[in-house]
Amino acid sequence: MELYKDNQLKIYNSLSKSKELFTPVTAGRVGMYVCGPTVYSNVHLGNVRTFMSFDVVFRYLLHLGYKVRYVRNITDAGHLENDADEGEDRISKKARLEEIEPMEVVQRYTVDFHETLAEYNFLPPSIEPTATGHIVEQIEMIHEIMAKGLAYEVNGSVYFDVLKYNNSAHYGILSGRKMEDAIHNSRALDGQSDKKNPQDFALWKKADERHIMRWPSPWSEGFPGWHLECSVMSTKYLGEQFDIHGGGMDLKFPHHECEIAQSHTCSGKTPVNYWMHANMLLLNSQKMAKSTGNFVLPKEIITGDNSVLSKAFAPSVVRFFNMQAHYRSILDFASDALEASEKGYYKLMEAVNSLENIEAGKTSTFDVASWKQQCYAAMNDDFNTPILIAHLFEAVKVINQLKEDKASLNAQDLESFKATINGFVFDVLGLTNETKQDSSDKIDGVVELLIKLRKEARDNKDWALSDQIRDELIALGIQLKDGREGTTFSIN
Ligand code: AMP
Ligand code: ZN
């Protein structure tokens, strides 16, 4: 039976500002949309933290047995330099500065994004749609919004009429912004904008001569507003009403507020049931951000080639560090904190690896069922990974006692204990076993070498040496088996 049937997952919903019991639109299935990167530069570790938080949400939902359709888009057009519908398109600007095609910029940083996430052991989403691949649908949605009377055209650009929308709906429902604070265009204050009201936001912008990314539309040759793509792609792939929408806290306003307004206008429905927002990664007590230069790249952490950290760290150590904080808490990135995480990570891995050699006893001295229930309770409490990790360290203590025969587990409990630990450590948290891979490969190599030397000894009729190699390996728990195909070995 799927685990979710017996499970009570609660999610903190940014919309209601409370933890709610998770009930998907369709039983057994989850539709999840997460705003992806704007591919005009390398993703920094702050971006990766947010995506990693949702990777763990995805992993836990899969672990519970849900069929999940996880959509994470690639923003490859429409995201301007600031959130006020002003400035150049970020990708266009990069292309102009580097004298390359915008799609070369997109390709370069999409590849980098994928490589980075693979290095950090992310599961790929089910669909990864792009803004430029959905221009037709975006134009279609603008038509729909105009048909409802909530968008207007001025000089080839189309704007969403926020004040009018707010007469029958609630603009600010997610961010809590009051109308007077929900201003999108600073220039409007000086009377330089085409917008009727400064709260309005662009659905379509006419391209000026400098703007090289442009598409034909009924209003002008131009490009879609940034917020539109996410409404279009989430509706297209997940429907008018779906389960989870995620992103970093900084996307709540204006991006997600505008998404709600657009989607609600078209369908008349509340588009998203659970809004999830991940908190920021800080560096030197400030938000990690590309624009301020206050960032580290995920690849530089692995190579150690950066000015922030004392040494290189394995991707799983960084993942473990992220998971030691709850996704809704801010997290300070610093060398000493990572070193502490590294110690914890290797301690956990050592215990997990030694678990394989532990044998069942007659009775159980540890209540596995209740401990397992606490692990699930932690994840069910809005994906509380730090509490889960605390429970995993209780398990580490038990493993060490089992190794020293100071505790015992009967066969059934031992099996459940192992399965629960492996499930949470590898499947849910997405950690990889960096040490195990290394040392077990090396041990295999050394045993193969000893088998070769033993064969040489036997060929030379040096029975004393050949027996010594076999016996001393047995004493170490390594059994040699001589067969027709040669000698194989097993490690107990
Ligand atoms: P962008 O490519 O700028 O659209 O950002 C991609 C994702 O990274 C968004 O969900 C942002 O909210 C998130 N993000 C940006 N900076 C940080 C940070 N310092 N910490 C955590 N998440 C961040
Ligand atoms: Zn988005």
XYZ file of C-alpha atoms and ligand atoms in Angstrom:
516
model
C 0.000 0.000 0.000
C 1.211 3.501 -0.795
C 2.514 5.237 2.303
C 0.512 8.421 1.710
C -2.735 6.596 2.425
C -1.751 6.260 6.046
C 0.099 9.539 6.337
C -0.788 13.038 7.495
C 1.440 15.502 5.672
C 1.075 19.130 6.678
C 2.373 21.974 4.542
C 2.847 25.594 5.560
C 0.757 27.500 3.073
C 2.020 31.048 2.459
C -1.491 31.953 1.359
C -3.193 31.137 4.681
C 0.016 31.614 6.696
C -0.644 28.370 8.511
C 0.163 24.677 8.315
C -2.572 22.788 6.513
C -3.225 19.120 6.007
C -2.184 18.246 2.467
C -5.068 17.009 0.337
C -4.283 16.847 -3.368
C -6.835 17.783 -6.028
C -6.749 14.199 -7.334
C -6.177 11.453 -4.791
C -2.766 9.866 -5.170
C -1.464 12.478 -7.600
C 0.384 15.736 -7.039
C 0.913 18.617 -9.438
C 3.816 20.837 -8.399
C 5.190 23.922 -10.148
C 8.426 25.647 -9.128
C 9.739 28.820 -10.745
C 13.005 27.924 -12.431
C 16.123 29.980 -13.125
C 16.543 32.904 -15.448
C 19.351 31.521 -17.574
C 21.497 34.611 -18.102
C 24.292 33.600 -15.707
C 25.520 30.655 -13.630
C 23.201 29.683 -10.806
C 24.694 30.594 -7.430
C 24.406 28.581 -4.244
C 21.406 30.661 -3.078
C 19.423 29.599 -6.157
C 20.543 26.031 -5.567
C 19.319 26.116 -1.964
C 15.796 26.992 -3.090
C 15.773 24.350 -5.827
C 17.179 21.811 -3.359
C 14.386 22.509 -0.882
C 11.881 21.631 -3.594
C 13.952 18.638 -4.696
C 13.421 17.255 -1.188
C 9.699 18.069 -1.310
C 9.540 16.196 -4.645
C 11.546 13.287 -3.211
C 9.381 12.999 -0.101
C 6.154 13.046 -2.119
C 7.556 10.277 -4.332
C 8.688 8.378 -1.246
C 5.120 8.534 0.064
C 3.984 6.888 -3.156
C 2.335 9.858 -4.888
C 2.465 10.105 -8.667
C 4.021 13.545 -8.967
C 4.117 15.780 -12.021
C 6.826 18.263 -11.182
C 7.106 21.219 -13.564
C 10.080 23.564 -13.222
C 10.408 26.133 -15.958
C 13.387 27.786 -17.600
C 12.997 31.558 -17.951
C 14.676 32.348 -21.239
C 12.824 35.568 -22.135
C 10.852 38.358 -20.537
C 12.709 38.773 -17.228
C 13.819 42.392 -17.168
C 16.647 43.856 -15.135
C 14.316 44.993 -12.379
C 10.893 43.937 -11.273
C 9.269 47.210 -12.319
C 8.857 46.290 -15.990
C 11.878 48.412 -16.734
C 15.369 47.939 -18.052
C 16.701 45.500 -20.570
C 15.822 41.826 -20.782
C 18.536 40.060 -18.749
C 19.316 37.531 -21.488
C 19.219 40.122 -24.249
C 21.642 42.319 -22.338
C 24.109 39.488 -21.783
C 23.911 38.579 -25.487
C 24.569 42.207 -26.470
C 27.522 42.552 -24.099
C 29.113 39.287 -25.213
C 28.193 39.746 -28.877
C 26.510 36.367 -29.102
C 22.977 35.219 -29.884
C 20.484 35.299 -26.971
C 19.930 31.581 -27.529
C 23.654 30.993 -27.038
C 23.347 32.648 -23.648
C 20.315 30.488 -22.875
C 22.062 27.307 -23.988
C 25.251 28.011 -22.054
C 23.529 28.670 -18.740
C 20.879 25.986 -19.132
C 23.663 23.449 -19.592
C 25.465 24.877 -16.551
C 22.256 24.659 -14.518
C 21.717 21.022 -15.446
C 25.344 20.085 -14.768
C 25.229 21.780 -11.376
C 22.026 20.084 -10.316
C 23.351 16.706 -11.464
C 26.515 17.217 -9.398
C 24.342 17.949 -6.383
C 22.243 14.818 -7.003
C 18.933 16.456 -7.965
C 16.110 14.461 -9.469
C 15.110 15.954 -12.819
C 11.604 17.453 -12.950
C 8.897 15.776 -15.012
C 8.639 18.716 -17.427
C 11.022 21.635 -17.903
C 9.219 24.059 -20.215
C 10.691 27.292 -21.527
C 9.130 30.731 -21.901
C 10.216 31.029 -25.544
C 8.603 27.669 -26.284
C 5.235 29.048 -25.121
C 4.910 32.444 -26.828
C 1.763 31.352 -28.684
C 0.081 30.284 -25.434
C 1.139 33.526 -23.757
C -0.442 35.606 -26.524
C -3.552 33.452 -26.124
C -3.710 34.185 -22.393
C -3.372 37.919 -23.028
C -6.390 37.656 -25.363
C -8.333 35.918 -22.607
C -7.442 38.564 -20.013
C -8.343 41.356 -22.461
C -11.654 39.615 -23.215
C -12.450 39.746 -19.492
C -11.785 43.483 -19.596
C -8.805 43.339 -17.268
C -6.010 44.310 -19.668
C -5.524 47.282 -21.953
C -3.191 48.175 -24.781
C -1.140 51.363 -24.965
C 1.404 52.045 -27.723
C 1.855 48.370 -28.583
C 2.244 47.205 -24.974
C -0.455 45.457 -22.945
C -0.888 45.939 -19.216
C -2.877 44.122 -16.562
C -5.387 46.441 -14.874
C -4.681 45.743 -11.211
C -7.113 48.272 -9.748
C -9.998 46.931 -11.807
C -9.087 43.352 -10.913
C -9.042 44.317 -7.262
C -12.679 45.455 -7.455
C -13.867 41.874 -7.706
C -10.845 39.924 -6.446
C -8.042 40.507 -3.966
C -4.717 41.684 -5.339
C -2.278 41.258 -2.440
C -3.881 38.040 -1.218
C -0.507 36.272 -1.111
C 1.975 38.998 -0.235
C -0.287 41.006 2.035
C 0.654 44.178 0.124
C -1.773 47.038 0.297
C -2.679 48.683 -2.998
C -0.598 51.783 -2.292
C 2.495 49.604 -1.743
C 1.916 47.382 -4.754
C 3.630 49.678 -7.200
C 5.407 48.174 -10.173
C 6.770 51.147 -11.983
C 8.748 53.909 -10.377
C 8.825 55.946 -13.590
C 5.039 56.076 -13.595
C 5.301 58.406 -10.661
C 7.049 60.881 -12.969
C 4.323 60.447 -15.551
C 6.644 58.688 -17.993
C 4.842 55.379 -18.181
C 2.125 54.122 -20.476
C 0.427 52.466 -17.534
C -2.914 53.745 -16.255
C -1.854 53.071 -12.704
C 1.551 52.365 -11.193
C 0.232 49.072 -9.773
C -0.389 47.679 -13.279
C 2.109 45.246 -14.742
C 3.100 44.309 -18.281
C 1.639 41.315 -20.085
C 3.250 42.280 -23.383
C 5.959 44.839 -24.047
C 6.691 46.445 -27.385
C 10.367 45.916 -28.191
C 12.490 48.997 -28.746
C 15.172 48.872 -31.449
C 17.799 47.631 -28.983
C 15.715 44.685 -27.846
C 16.790 41.711 -29.955
C 14.427 39.099 -28.512
C 11.087 39.823 -30.181
C 8.043 38.050 -31.526
C 5.095 39.202 -33.640
C 1.794 39.751 -31.834
C -1.486 41.585 -32.562
C -0.201 44.549 -30.541
C 3.409 44.929 -31.619
C 6.614 43.121 -32.254
C 7.651 42.517 -28.691
C 7.967 40.069 -25.863
C 5.856 38.725 -22.983
C 5.950 40.066 -19.432
C 7.873 37.867 -17.014
C 4.919 36.855 -14.809
C 2.883 35.551 -17.733
C 4.986 32.500 -18.582
C 4.440 30.849 -15.200
C 0.643 31.274 -15.346
C 0.649 29.858 -18.874
C 2.934 26.902 -18.279
C 1.471 25.894 -14.905
C -2.066 25.936 -16.357
C -1.012 24.103 -19.489
C 0.724 21.243 -17.691
C -1.047 21.105 -14.323
C -4.504 22.519 -14.966
C -6.442 25.565 -13.772
C -6.208 24.434 -10.171
C -3.228 22.466 -8.955
C -1.610 21.437 -5.688
C 1.748 23.058 -4.946
C 3.499 26.151 -6.282
C 6.972 26.958 -5.020
C 9.764 29.462 -5.307
C 12.035 31.634 -3.185
C 10.495 34.128 -0.725
C 11.628 36.991 -2.923
C 9.242 35.824 -5.657
C 6.107 36.307 -3.535
C 5.790 39.863 -4.753
C 5.387 40.838 -7.477
C 5.890 37.582 -9.380
C 3.528 35.191 -7.605
C 0.967 37.858 -6.787
C 0.763 38.639 -10.509
C 0.567 34.946 -11.404
C -2.484 34.569 -9.156
C -4.142 37.643 -10.720
C -3.575 36.408 -14.283
C -4.645 32.808 -13.694
C -7.632 33.751 -11.558
C -8.812 36.187 -14.218
C -8.810 33.458 -16.872
C -10.308 30.559 -14.918
C -12.248 32.280 -12.141
C -10.598 29.788 -9.788
C -7.923 29.933 -7.108
C -5.064 28.519 -9.185
C -2.873 27.068 -6.424
C -3.899 25.235 -3.262
C -0.559 25.334 -1.415
C 1.955 28.125 -1.933
C 5.397 27.251 -0.596
C 8.219 29.768 -0.221
C 11.804 28.897 0.602
C 13.922 31.304 2.608
C 17.154 32.937 1.552
C 20.738 31.778 1.801
C 22.945 34.517 3.212
C 26.616 35.203 2.745
C 28.317 37.708 5.048
C 24.867 38.331 6.593
C 23.465 39.510 3.263
C 21.281 37.743 0.731
C 23.383 35.776 -1.709
C 22.776 37.522 -5.013
C 24.346 37.773 -8.410
C 23.637 41.477 -8.750
C 25.665 42.487 -5.664
C 28.540 40.087 -6.311
C 27.846 38.500 -2.913
C 27.756 34.874 -4.020
C 29.609 31.573 -4.413
C 29.107 29.205 -7.296
C 28.230 25.591 -6.502
C 31.065 24.322 -8.709
C 33.629 26.467 -6.897
C 32.658 24.820 -3.620
C 33.471 21.381 -4.999
C 36.824 22.480 -6.424
C 37.701 24.711 -3.471
C 38.450 27.505 -5.928
C 36.736 30.368 -4.092
C 37.562 33.125 -1.644
C 34.877 32.274 0.898
C 35.726 28.793 2.144
C 38.830 27.381 3.786
C 38.766 24.243 1.654
C 36.774 22.202 -0.870
C 33.577 20.415 0.187
C 31.763 17.459 -1.352
C 28.298 18.182 -2.826
C 26.637 15.883 -0.292
C 28.186 17.895 2.543
C 26.611 21.050 1.089
C 23.298 19.214 0.692
C 23.526 18.017 4.288
C 24.337 21.579 5.425
C 21.224 22.873 3.637
C 19.063 20.147 5.134
C 20.217 20.970 8.655
C 18.126 24.145 8.378
C 14.395 24.217 7.749
C 13.548 25.525 4.270
C 11.583 28.469 5.737
C 14.521 29.663 7.873
C 17.271 31.880 6.605
C 20.620 30.139 6.472
C 24.066 31.674 6.831
C 26.710 30.221 4.565
C 30.151 30.113 6.223
C 33.245 27.942 6.299
C 33.013 26.868 9.955
C 29.344 25.923 9.592
C 30.223 23.762 6.583
C 33.083 22.113 8.457
C 30.670 21.191 11.255
C 28.254 19.770 8.669
C 31.073 17.801 7.093
C 31.845 16.080 10.410
C 28.165 15.279 10.922
C 27.755 14.006 7.372
C 30.720 11.605 7.574
C 29.622 10.389 11.005
C 26.215 9.600 9.546
C 27.719 7.858 6.506
C 30.084 5.788 8.626
C 27.146 4.565 10.690
C 25.027 3.897 7.579
C 27.873 1.897 6.036
C 28.487 -0.185 9.129
C 24.774 -0.991 9.312
C 25.316 -3.517 6.524
C 27.489 -5.692 8.765
C 25.156 -5.756 11.735
C 23.402 -9.019 12.395
C 19.997 -9.551 13.944
C 19.703 -10.604 17.561
C 16.915 -12.488 19.287
C 15.264 -9.499 20.902
C 15.073 -5.750 20.361
C 16.368 -3.257 22.885
C 15.298 -0.207 20.826
C 11.775 0.744 19.781
C 12.235 0.928 16.005
C 8.539 1.416 15.238
C 8.216 4.504 17.409
C 11.509 5.974 16.138
C 10.382 5.410 12.535
C 7.090 7.089 13.294
C 9.015 10.126 14.631
C 11.042 10.346 11.402
C 7.840 10.503 9.367
C 6.289 12.931 11.848
C 9.250 15.290 11.269
C 8.848 15.247 7.493
C 5.067 15.448 7.794
C 5.494 18.629 9.801
C 6.136 20.857 6.790
C 9.221 18.921 5.633
C 11.187 19.488 8.839
C 14.547 18.128 7.718
C 16.556 19.356 10.771
C 14.314 17.361 13.095
C 14.557 14.360 10.777
C 18.360 14.641 10.926
C 18.211 14.748 14.742
C 16.298 11.444 14.632
C 18.852 10.006 12.223
C 21.562 10.825 14.756
C 19.612 8.932 17.425
C 19.866 6.032 15.006
C 23.630 6.590 14.714
C 23.911 6.138 18.485
C 21.930 2.905 18.268
C 24.096 1.641 15.399
C 27.219 2.242 17.465
C 25.692 0.347 20.384
C 24.731 -2.499 18.034
C 28.310 -2.656 16.780
C 29.576 -3.013 20.347
C 26.878 -5.548 21.250
C 25.427 -3.085 23.732
C 22.096 -3.185 21.937
C 20.284 -5.649 19.734
C 17.467 -5.745 17.183
C 15.491 -8.744 16.106
C 15.414 -9.603 12.393
C 12.190 -7.768 11.617
C 13.207 -4.613 13.490
C 16.677 -4.644 11.958
C 15.214 -4.833 8.463
C 12.802 -1.984 9.163
C 15.582 0.067 10.807
C 17.879 -0.342 7.775
C 15.124 0.379 5.246
C 14.002 3.506 7.113
C 17.527 4.897 7.438
C 18.397 4.206 3.795
C 15.039 5.590 2.627
C 15.431 8.888 4.461
C 19.167 9.374 3.937
C 19.367 8.502 0.251
C 15.871 8.700 -1.268
C 14.383 11.598 0.688
C 17.348 13.806 1.641
C 19.098 12.861 -1.596
C 22.509 12.390 0.027
C 25.021 10.237 -1.784
C 27.443 7.939 -0.063
C 30.678 9.706 -0.922
C 32.892 7.745 1.485
C 31.397 4.357 0.789
C 32.013 4.637 -2.915
C 35.616 5.562 -2.352
C 36.666 3.171 0.346
C 34.746 0.140 -0.898
C 36.271 0.550 -4.354
C 39.696 0.701 -2.760
C 39.061 -2.394 -0.591
C 37.898 -4.308 -3.667
C 41.124 -3.323 -5.437
C 43.309 -4.435 -2.521
C 41.552 -7.827 -2.217
C 41.917 -8.397 -5.982
C 45.620 -7.688 -5.597
C 45.947 -10.202 -2.741
C 44.096 -12.829 -4.805
C 46.619 -12.284 -7.584
C 49.579 -12.622 -5.184
C 48.028 -15.762 -3.663
C 47.708 -17.299 -7.153
C 51.371 -16.547 -7.834
C 52.299 -18.173 -4.508
C 50.274 -21.277 -5.415
C 51.781 -21.413 -8.916
C 55.172 -21.409 -7.122
C 53.896 -24.107 -4.764
C 54.411 -21.705 -1.855
C 51.500 -23.206 0.118
C 52.498 -21.523 3.371
C 52.177 -18.022 1.869
C 48.968 -18.829 -0.012
C 47.351 -20.183 3.182
C 48.562 -17.195 5.175
C 46.871 -14.780 2.732
C 43.612 -16.759 2.863
C 43.606 -17.094 6.685
C 44.472 -13.512 7.414
C 41.727 -12.330 5.053
C 39.252 -14.608 6.857
C 40.330 -13.029 10.133
C 39.386 -9.640 8.586
C 35.980 -10.986 7.549
C 36.891 -11.517 3.892
C 36.122 -14.963 2.507
C 37.858 -16.302 -0.628
C 36.103 -18.886 -2.795
C 38.088 -20.869 -5.338
C 36.037 -21.878 -8.356
C 36.527 -23.005 -11.947
C 36.429 -19.402 -13.165
C 39.035 -18.294 -10.635
C 38.831 -16.914 -7.124
C 36.006 -14.671 -5.930
C 35.505 -13.081 -2.540
C 32.796 -11.890 -0.183
C 33.056 -9.372 2.633
C 31.038 -10.091 5.761
P 16.218 33.690 -10.508
O 17.067 32.928 -11.476
O 16.792 34.986 -10.091
O 14.790 33.821 -10.989
O 16.169 32.836 -9.153
C 15.904 31.462 -9.117
C 15.421 31.056 -7.743
O 16.432 31.269 -6.751
C 14.195 31.835 -7.250
O 13.273 30.935 -6.659
C 14.754 32.777 -6.203
O 13.807 33.085 -5.225
C 15.869 31.929 -5.626
N 16.916 32.702 -4.938
C 17.583 33.794 -5.388
N 18.493 34.220 -4.476
C 18.411 33.356 -3.429
C 19.100 33.235 -2.169
N 20.058 34.082 -1.801
N 18.748 32.216 -1.349
C 17.781 31.337 -1.704
N 17.097 31.388 -2.870
C 17.409 32.376 -3.724
Zn 7.526 31.904 -11.960
